Coordinates of N, CA, C and O in Angstrom, one line a residue:
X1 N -44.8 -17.0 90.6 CA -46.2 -17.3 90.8 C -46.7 -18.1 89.6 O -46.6 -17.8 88.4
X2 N -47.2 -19.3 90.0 CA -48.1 -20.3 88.9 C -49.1 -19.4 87.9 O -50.0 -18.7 88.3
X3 N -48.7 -19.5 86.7 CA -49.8 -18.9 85.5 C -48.7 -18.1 85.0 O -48.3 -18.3 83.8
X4 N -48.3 -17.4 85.5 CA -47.4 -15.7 85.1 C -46.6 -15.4 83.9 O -46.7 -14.5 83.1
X5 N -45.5 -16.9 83.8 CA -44.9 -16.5 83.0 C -44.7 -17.8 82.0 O -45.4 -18.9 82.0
X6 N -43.7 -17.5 81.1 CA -43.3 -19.0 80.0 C -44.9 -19.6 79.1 O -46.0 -19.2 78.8
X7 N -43.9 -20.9 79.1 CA -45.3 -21.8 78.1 C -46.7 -22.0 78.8 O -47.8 -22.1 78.2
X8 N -46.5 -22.0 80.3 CA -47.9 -22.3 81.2 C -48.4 -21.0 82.1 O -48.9 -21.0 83.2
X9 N -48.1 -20.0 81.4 CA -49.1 -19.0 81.6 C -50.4 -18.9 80.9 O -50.7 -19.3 79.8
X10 N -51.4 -18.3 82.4 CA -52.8 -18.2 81.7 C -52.9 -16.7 81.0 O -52.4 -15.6 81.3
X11 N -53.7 -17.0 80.0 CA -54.0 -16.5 79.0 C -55.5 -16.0 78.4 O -56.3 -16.9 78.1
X12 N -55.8 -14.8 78.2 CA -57.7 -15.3 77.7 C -56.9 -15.5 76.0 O -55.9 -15.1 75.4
X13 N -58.4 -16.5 75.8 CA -58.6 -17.2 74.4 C -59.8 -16.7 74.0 O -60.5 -16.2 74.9
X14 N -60.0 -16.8 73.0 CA -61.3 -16.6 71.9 C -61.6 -17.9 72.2 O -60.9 -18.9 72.2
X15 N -63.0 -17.9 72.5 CA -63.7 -19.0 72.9 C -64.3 -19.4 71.2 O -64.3 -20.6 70.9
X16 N -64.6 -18.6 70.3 CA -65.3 -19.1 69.1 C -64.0 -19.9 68.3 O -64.2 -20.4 67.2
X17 N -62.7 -20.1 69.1 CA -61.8 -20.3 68.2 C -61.2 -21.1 68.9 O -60.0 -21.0 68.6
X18 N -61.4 -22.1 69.8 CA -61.2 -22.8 70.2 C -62.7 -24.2 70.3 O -63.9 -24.1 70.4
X19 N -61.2 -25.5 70.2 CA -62.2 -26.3 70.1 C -62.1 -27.4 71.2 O -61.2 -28.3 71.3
X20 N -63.2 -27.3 71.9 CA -63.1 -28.2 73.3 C -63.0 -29.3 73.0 O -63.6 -29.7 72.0
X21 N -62.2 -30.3 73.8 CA -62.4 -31.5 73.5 C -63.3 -32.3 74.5 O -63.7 -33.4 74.2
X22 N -63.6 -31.9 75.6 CA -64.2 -32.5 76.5 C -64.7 -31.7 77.2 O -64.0 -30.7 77.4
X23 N -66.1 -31.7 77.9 CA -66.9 -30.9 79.0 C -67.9 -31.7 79.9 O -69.1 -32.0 79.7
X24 N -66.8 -32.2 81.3 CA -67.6 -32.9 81.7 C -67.2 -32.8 82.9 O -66.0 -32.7 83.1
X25 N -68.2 -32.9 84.2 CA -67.4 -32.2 85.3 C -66.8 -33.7 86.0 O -67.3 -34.9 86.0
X26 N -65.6 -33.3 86.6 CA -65.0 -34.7 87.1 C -63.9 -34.6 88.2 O -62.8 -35.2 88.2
X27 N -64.3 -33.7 89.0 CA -63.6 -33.5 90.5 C -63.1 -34.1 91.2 O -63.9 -34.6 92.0
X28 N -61.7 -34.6 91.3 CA -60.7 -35.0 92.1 C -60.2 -34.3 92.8 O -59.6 -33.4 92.4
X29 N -60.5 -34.6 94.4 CA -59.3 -33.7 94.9 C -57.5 -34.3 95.4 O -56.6 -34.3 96.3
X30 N -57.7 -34.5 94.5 CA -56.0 -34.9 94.3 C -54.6 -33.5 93.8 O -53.5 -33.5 93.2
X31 N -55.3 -32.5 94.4 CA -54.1 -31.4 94.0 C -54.2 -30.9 92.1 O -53.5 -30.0 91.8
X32 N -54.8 -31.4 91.3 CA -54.6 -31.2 90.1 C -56.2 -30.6 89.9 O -57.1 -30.8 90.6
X33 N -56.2 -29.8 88.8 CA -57.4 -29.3 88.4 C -58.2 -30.2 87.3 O -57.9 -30.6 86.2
X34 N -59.4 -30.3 87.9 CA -60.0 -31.3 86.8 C -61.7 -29.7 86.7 O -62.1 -28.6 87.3
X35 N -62.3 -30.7 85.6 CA -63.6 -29.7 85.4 C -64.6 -30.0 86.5 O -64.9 -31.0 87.0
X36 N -65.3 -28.6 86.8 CA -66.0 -28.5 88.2 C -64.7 -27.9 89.1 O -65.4 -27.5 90.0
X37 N -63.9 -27.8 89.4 CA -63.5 -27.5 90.6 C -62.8 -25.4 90.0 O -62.4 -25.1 88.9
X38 N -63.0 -24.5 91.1 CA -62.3 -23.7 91.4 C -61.3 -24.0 91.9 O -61.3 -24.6 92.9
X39 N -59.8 -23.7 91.2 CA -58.4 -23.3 91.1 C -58.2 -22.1 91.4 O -59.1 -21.2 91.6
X40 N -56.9 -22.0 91.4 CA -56.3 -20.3 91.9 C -55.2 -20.6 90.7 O -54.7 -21.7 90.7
X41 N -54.9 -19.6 89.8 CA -53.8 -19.0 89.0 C -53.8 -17.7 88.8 O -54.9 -17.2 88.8
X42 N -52.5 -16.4 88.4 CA -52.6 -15.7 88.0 C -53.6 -15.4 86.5 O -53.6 -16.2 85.5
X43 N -54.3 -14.2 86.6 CA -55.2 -13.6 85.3 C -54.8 -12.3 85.3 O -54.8 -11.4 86.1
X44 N -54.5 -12.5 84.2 CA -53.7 -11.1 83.3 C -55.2 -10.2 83.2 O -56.3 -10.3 82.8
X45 N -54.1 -9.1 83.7 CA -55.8 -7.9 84.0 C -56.4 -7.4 82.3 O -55.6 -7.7 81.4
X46 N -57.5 -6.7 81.7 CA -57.9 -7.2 80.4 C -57.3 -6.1 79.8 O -57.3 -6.2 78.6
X47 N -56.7 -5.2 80.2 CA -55.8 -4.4 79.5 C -54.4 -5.3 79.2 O -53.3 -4.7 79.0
X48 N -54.5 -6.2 79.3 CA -53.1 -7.2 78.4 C -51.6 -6.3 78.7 O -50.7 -6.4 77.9
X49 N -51.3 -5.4 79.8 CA -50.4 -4.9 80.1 C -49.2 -5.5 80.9 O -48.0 -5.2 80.9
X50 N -49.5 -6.0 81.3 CA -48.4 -7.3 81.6 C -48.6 -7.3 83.4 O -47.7 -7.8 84.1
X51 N -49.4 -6.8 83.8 CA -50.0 -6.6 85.2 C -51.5 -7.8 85.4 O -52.4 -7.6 84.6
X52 N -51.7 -8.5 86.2 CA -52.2 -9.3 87.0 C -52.5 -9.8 88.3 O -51.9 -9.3 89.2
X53 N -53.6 -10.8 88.5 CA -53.5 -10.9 90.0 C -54.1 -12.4 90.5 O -55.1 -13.0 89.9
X54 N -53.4 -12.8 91.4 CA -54.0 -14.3 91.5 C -55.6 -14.1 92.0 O -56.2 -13.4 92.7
X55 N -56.1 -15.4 90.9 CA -57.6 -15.2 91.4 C -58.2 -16.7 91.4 O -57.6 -17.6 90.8
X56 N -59.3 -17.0 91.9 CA -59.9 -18.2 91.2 C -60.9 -18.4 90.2 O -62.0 -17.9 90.3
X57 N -60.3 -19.4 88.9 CA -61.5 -19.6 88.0 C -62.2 -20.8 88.0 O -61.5 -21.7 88.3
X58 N -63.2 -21.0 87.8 CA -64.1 -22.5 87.3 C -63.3 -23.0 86.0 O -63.1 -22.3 85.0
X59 N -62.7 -24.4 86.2 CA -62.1 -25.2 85.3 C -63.5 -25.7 84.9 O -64.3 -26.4 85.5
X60 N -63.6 -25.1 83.5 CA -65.2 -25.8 82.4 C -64.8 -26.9 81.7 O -65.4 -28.0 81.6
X61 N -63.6 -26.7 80.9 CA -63.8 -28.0 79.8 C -61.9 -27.7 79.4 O -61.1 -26.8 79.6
X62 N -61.8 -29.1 78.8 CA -60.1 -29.2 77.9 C -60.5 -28.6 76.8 O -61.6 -28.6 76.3
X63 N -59.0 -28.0 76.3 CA -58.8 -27.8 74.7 C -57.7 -28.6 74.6 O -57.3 -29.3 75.5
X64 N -57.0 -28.4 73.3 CA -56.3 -29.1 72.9 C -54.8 -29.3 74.0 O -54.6 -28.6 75.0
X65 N -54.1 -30.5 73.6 CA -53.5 -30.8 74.7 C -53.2 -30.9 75.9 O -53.8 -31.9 76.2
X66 N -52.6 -30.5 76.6 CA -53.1 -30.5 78.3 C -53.8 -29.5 78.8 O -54.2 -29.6 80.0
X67 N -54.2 -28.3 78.0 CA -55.0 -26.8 78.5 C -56.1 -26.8 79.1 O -57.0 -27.2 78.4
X68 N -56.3 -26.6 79.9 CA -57.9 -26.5 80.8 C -58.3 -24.7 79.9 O -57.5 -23.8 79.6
X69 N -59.8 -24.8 79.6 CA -60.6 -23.6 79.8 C -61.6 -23.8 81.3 O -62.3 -24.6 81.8
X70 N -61.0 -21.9 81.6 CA -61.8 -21.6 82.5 C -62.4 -20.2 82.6 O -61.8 -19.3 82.1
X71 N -63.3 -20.1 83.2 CA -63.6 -18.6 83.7 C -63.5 -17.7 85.2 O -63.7 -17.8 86.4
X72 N -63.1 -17.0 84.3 CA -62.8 -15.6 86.2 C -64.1 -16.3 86.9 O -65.1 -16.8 86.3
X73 N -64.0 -16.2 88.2 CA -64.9 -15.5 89.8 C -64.5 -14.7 90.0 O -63.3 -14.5 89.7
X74 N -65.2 -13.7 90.6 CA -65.7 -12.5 91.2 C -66.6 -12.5 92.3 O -67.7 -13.0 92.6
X75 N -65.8 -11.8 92.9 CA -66.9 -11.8 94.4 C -67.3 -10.0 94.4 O -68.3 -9.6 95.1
X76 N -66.4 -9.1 93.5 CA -67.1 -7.5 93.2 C -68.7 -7.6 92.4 O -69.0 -8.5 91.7
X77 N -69.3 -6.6 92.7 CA -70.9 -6.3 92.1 C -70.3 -6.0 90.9 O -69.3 -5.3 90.8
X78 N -70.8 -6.3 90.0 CA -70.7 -6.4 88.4 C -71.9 -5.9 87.5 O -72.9 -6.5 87.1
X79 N -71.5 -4.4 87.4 CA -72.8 -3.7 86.8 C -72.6 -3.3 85.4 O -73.5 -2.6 84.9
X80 N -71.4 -3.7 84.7 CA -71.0 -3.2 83.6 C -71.2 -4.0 82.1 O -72.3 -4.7 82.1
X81 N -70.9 -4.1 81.5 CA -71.9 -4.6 80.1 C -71.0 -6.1 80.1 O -71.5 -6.8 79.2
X82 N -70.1 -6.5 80.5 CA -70.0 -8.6 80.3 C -70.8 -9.1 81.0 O -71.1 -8.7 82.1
X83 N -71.2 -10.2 80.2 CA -72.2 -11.1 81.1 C -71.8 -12.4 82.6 O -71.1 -13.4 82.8
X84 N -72.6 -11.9 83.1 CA -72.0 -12.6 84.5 C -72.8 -13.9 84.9 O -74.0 -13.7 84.5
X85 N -72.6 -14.8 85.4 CA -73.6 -15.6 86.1 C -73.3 -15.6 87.3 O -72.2 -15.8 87.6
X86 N -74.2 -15.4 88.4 CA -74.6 -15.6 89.5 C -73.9 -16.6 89.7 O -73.9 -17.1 88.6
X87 N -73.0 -17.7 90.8 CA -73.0 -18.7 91.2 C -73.2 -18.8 92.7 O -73.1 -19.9 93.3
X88 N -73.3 -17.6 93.3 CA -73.4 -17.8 95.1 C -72.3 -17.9 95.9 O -71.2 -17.3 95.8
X89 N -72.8 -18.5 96.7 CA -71.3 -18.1 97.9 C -70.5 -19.3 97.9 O -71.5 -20.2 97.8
X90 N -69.3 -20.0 97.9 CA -68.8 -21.5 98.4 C -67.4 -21.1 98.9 O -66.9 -20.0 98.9
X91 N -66.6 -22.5 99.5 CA -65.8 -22.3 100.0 C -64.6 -21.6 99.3 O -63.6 -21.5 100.0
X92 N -64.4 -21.0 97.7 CA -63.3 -20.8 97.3 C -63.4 -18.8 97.8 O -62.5 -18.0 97.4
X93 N -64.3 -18.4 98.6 CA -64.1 -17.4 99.0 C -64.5 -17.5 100.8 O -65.5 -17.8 101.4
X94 N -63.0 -17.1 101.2 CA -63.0 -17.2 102.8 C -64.3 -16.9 103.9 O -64.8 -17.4 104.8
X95 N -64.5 -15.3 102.9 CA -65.5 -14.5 103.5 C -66.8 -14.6 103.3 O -67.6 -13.7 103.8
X96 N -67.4 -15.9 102.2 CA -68.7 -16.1 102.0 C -69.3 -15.4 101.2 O -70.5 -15.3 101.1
X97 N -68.5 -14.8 100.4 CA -68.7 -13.5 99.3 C -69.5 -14.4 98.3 O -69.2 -15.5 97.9
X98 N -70.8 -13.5 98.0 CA -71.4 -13.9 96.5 C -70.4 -14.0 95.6 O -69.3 -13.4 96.0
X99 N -70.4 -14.6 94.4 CA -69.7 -14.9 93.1 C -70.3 -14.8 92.4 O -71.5 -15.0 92.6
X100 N -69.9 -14.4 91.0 CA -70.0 -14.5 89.8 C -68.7 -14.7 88.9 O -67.6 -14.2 89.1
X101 N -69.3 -15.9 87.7 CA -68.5 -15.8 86.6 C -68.7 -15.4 84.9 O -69.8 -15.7 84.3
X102 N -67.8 -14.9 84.5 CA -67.5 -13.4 83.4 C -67.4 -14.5 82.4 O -66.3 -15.1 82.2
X103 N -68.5 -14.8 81.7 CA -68.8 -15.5 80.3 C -67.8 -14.9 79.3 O -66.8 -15.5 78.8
X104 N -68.1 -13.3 79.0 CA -67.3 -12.9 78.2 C -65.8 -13.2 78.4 O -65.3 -12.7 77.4
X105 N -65.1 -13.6 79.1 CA -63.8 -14.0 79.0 C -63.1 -15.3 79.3 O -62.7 -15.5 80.5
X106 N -63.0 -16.2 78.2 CA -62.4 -17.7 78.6 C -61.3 -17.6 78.9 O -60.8 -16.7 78.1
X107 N -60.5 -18.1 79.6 CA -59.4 -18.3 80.1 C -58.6 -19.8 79.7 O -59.2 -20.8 79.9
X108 N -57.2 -19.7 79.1 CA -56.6 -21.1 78.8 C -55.4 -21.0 79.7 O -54.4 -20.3 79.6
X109 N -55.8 -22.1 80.7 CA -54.7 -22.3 82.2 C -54.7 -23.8 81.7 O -55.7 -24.5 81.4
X110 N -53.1 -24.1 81.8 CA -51.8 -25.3 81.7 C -52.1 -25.2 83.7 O -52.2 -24.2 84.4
X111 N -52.3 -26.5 83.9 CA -52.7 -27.4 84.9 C -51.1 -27.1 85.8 O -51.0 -27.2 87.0
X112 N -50.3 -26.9 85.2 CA -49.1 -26.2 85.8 C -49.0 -25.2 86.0 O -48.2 -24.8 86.8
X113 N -49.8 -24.3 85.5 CA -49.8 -22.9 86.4 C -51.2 -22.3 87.2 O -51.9 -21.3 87.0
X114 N -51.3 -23.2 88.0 CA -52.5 -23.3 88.8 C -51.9 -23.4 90.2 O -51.1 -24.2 90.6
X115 N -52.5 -22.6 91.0 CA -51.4 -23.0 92.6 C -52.3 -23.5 93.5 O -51.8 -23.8 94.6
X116 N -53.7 -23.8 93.4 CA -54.0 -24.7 94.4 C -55.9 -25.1 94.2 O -56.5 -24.2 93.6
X117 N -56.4 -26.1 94.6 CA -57.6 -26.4 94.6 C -58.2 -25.5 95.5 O -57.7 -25.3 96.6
X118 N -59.5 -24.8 95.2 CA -60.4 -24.4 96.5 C -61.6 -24.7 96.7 O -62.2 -24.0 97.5
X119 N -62.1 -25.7 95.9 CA -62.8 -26.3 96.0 C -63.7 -27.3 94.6 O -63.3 -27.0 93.5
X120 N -64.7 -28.3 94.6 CA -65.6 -28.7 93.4 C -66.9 -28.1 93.8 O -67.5 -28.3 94.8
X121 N -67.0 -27.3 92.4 CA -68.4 -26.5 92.3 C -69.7 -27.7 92.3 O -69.3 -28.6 91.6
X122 N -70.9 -28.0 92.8 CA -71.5 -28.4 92.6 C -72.2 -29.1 91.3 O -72.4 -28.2 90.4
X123 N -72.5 -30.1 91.0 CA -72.6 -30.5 89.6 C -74.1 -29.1 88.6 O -74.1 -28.5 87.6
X124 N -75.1 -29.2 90.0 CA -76.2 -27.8 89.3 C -75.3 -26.9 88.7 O -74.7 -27.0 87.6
X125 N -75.2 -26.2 89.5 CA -73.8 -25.1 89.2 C -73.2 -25.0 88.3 O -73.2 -24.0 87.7
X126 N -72.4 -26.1 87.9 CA -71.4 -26.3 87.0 C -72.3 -26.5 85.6 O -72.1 -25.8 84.7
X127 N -73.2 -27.3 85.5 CA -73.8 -27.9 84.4 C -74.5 -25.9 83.7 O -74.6 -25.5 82.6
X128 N -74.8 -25.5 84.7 CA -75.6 -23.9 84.6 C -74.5 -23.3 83.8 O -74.8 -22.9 82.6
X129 N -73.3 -23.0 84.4 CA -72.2 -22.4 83.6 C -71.9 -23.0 82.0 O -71.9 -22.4 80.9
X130 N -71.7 -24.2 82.3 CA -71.3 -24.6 81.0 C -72.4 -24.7 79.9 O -72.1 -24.9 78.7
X131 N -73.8 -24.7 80.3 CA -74.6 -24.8 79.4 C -74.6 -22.9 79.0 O -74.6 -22.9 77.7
X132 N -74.7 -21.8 79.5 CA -74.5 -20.6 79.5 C -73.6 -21.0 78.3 O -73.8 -20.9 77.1
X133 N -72.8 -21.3 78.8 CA -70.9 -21.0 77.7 C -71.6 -21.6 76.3 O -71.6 -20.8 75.4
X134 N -72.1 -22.5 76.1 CA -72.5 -23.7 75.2 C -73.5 -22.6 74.3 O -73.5 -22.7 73.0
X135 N -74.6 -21.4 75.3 CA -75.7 -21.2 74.3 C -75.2 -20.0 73.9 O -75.9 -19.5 73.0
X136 N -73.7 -19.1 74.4 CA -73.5 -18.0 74.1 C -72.4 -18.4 72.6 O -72.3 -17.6 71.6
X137 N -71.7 -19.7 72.8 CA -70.7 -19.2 71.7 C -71.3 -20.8 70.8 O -71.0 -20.7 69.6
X138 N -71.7 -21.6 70.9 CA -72.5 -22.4 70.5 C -71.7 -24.0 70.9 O -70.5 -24.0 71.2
X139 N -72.5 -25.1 70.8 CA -71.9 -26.3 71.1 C -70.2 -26.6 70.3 O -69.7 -26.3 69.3
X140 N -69.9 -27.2 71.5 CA -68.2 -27.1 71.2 C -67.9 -29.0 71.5 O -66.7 -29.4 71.4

């Protein structure tokens, strides 16, 4: 499974300790993940136990070298203390399920362990998230 294992497994990162190099949404659907679009890769569940599950995240911005940062979707009610944003329903869930995405955990996915496009988030949308990420851990 894309993400899982080796050098292009996804991974969460410390967002205060990383340094973006770019945030800007730029959606191709050419099979590759660019910013704005939901991807599918495995995300290592937050107990770091070596158990996971493929899901899709919002590709927000580059870090260093080829690395996309992104954040989990969720289509479960999220009543627990990480901060979520709302983003609504779109095509990367079959069943029309509301979404949210989990501020508190950045994710660093290698564009190689990504197994498929499911769609580009809307530029509102997108600009909402990343400005969220931008006021929680400060401009990057």
């Amino acid at each position: 499974m894309p993400g899982r294992d080796g050098p292009g497994a996804t991974a969460p990162v410390d967002p205060r300790s990383v340094r973006v190099v770019r945030c800007a949404r730029a959606p191709d659907p050419d099979g590759e993940p660019d910013f704005g679009e939901v991807v599918w890769t495995r995300v290592p569940y937050e107990e770091m136990d070596g158990r996971g599950k493929d899901r899709p995240v919002l590709v927000v911005a580059r870090a260093e070298g080829d690395w996309l940062l992104a954040v989990q979707l969720t289509s479960r009610r999220r009543d627990d203390d990480h901060e979520w944003v709302a983003l609504g329903s779109g095509p990367w869930d079959r069943d029309g399920r509301e979404s949210r995405v989990n501020l508190d955990r950045l994710l660093r996915v290698h564009p190689a362990g990504t197994r498929r496009e499911a769609c580009a988030l809307d530029a509102a949308r997108y600009r909402m998230v990343v400005h969220r990420l931008q006021q929680r851990y400060g401009r990057r």
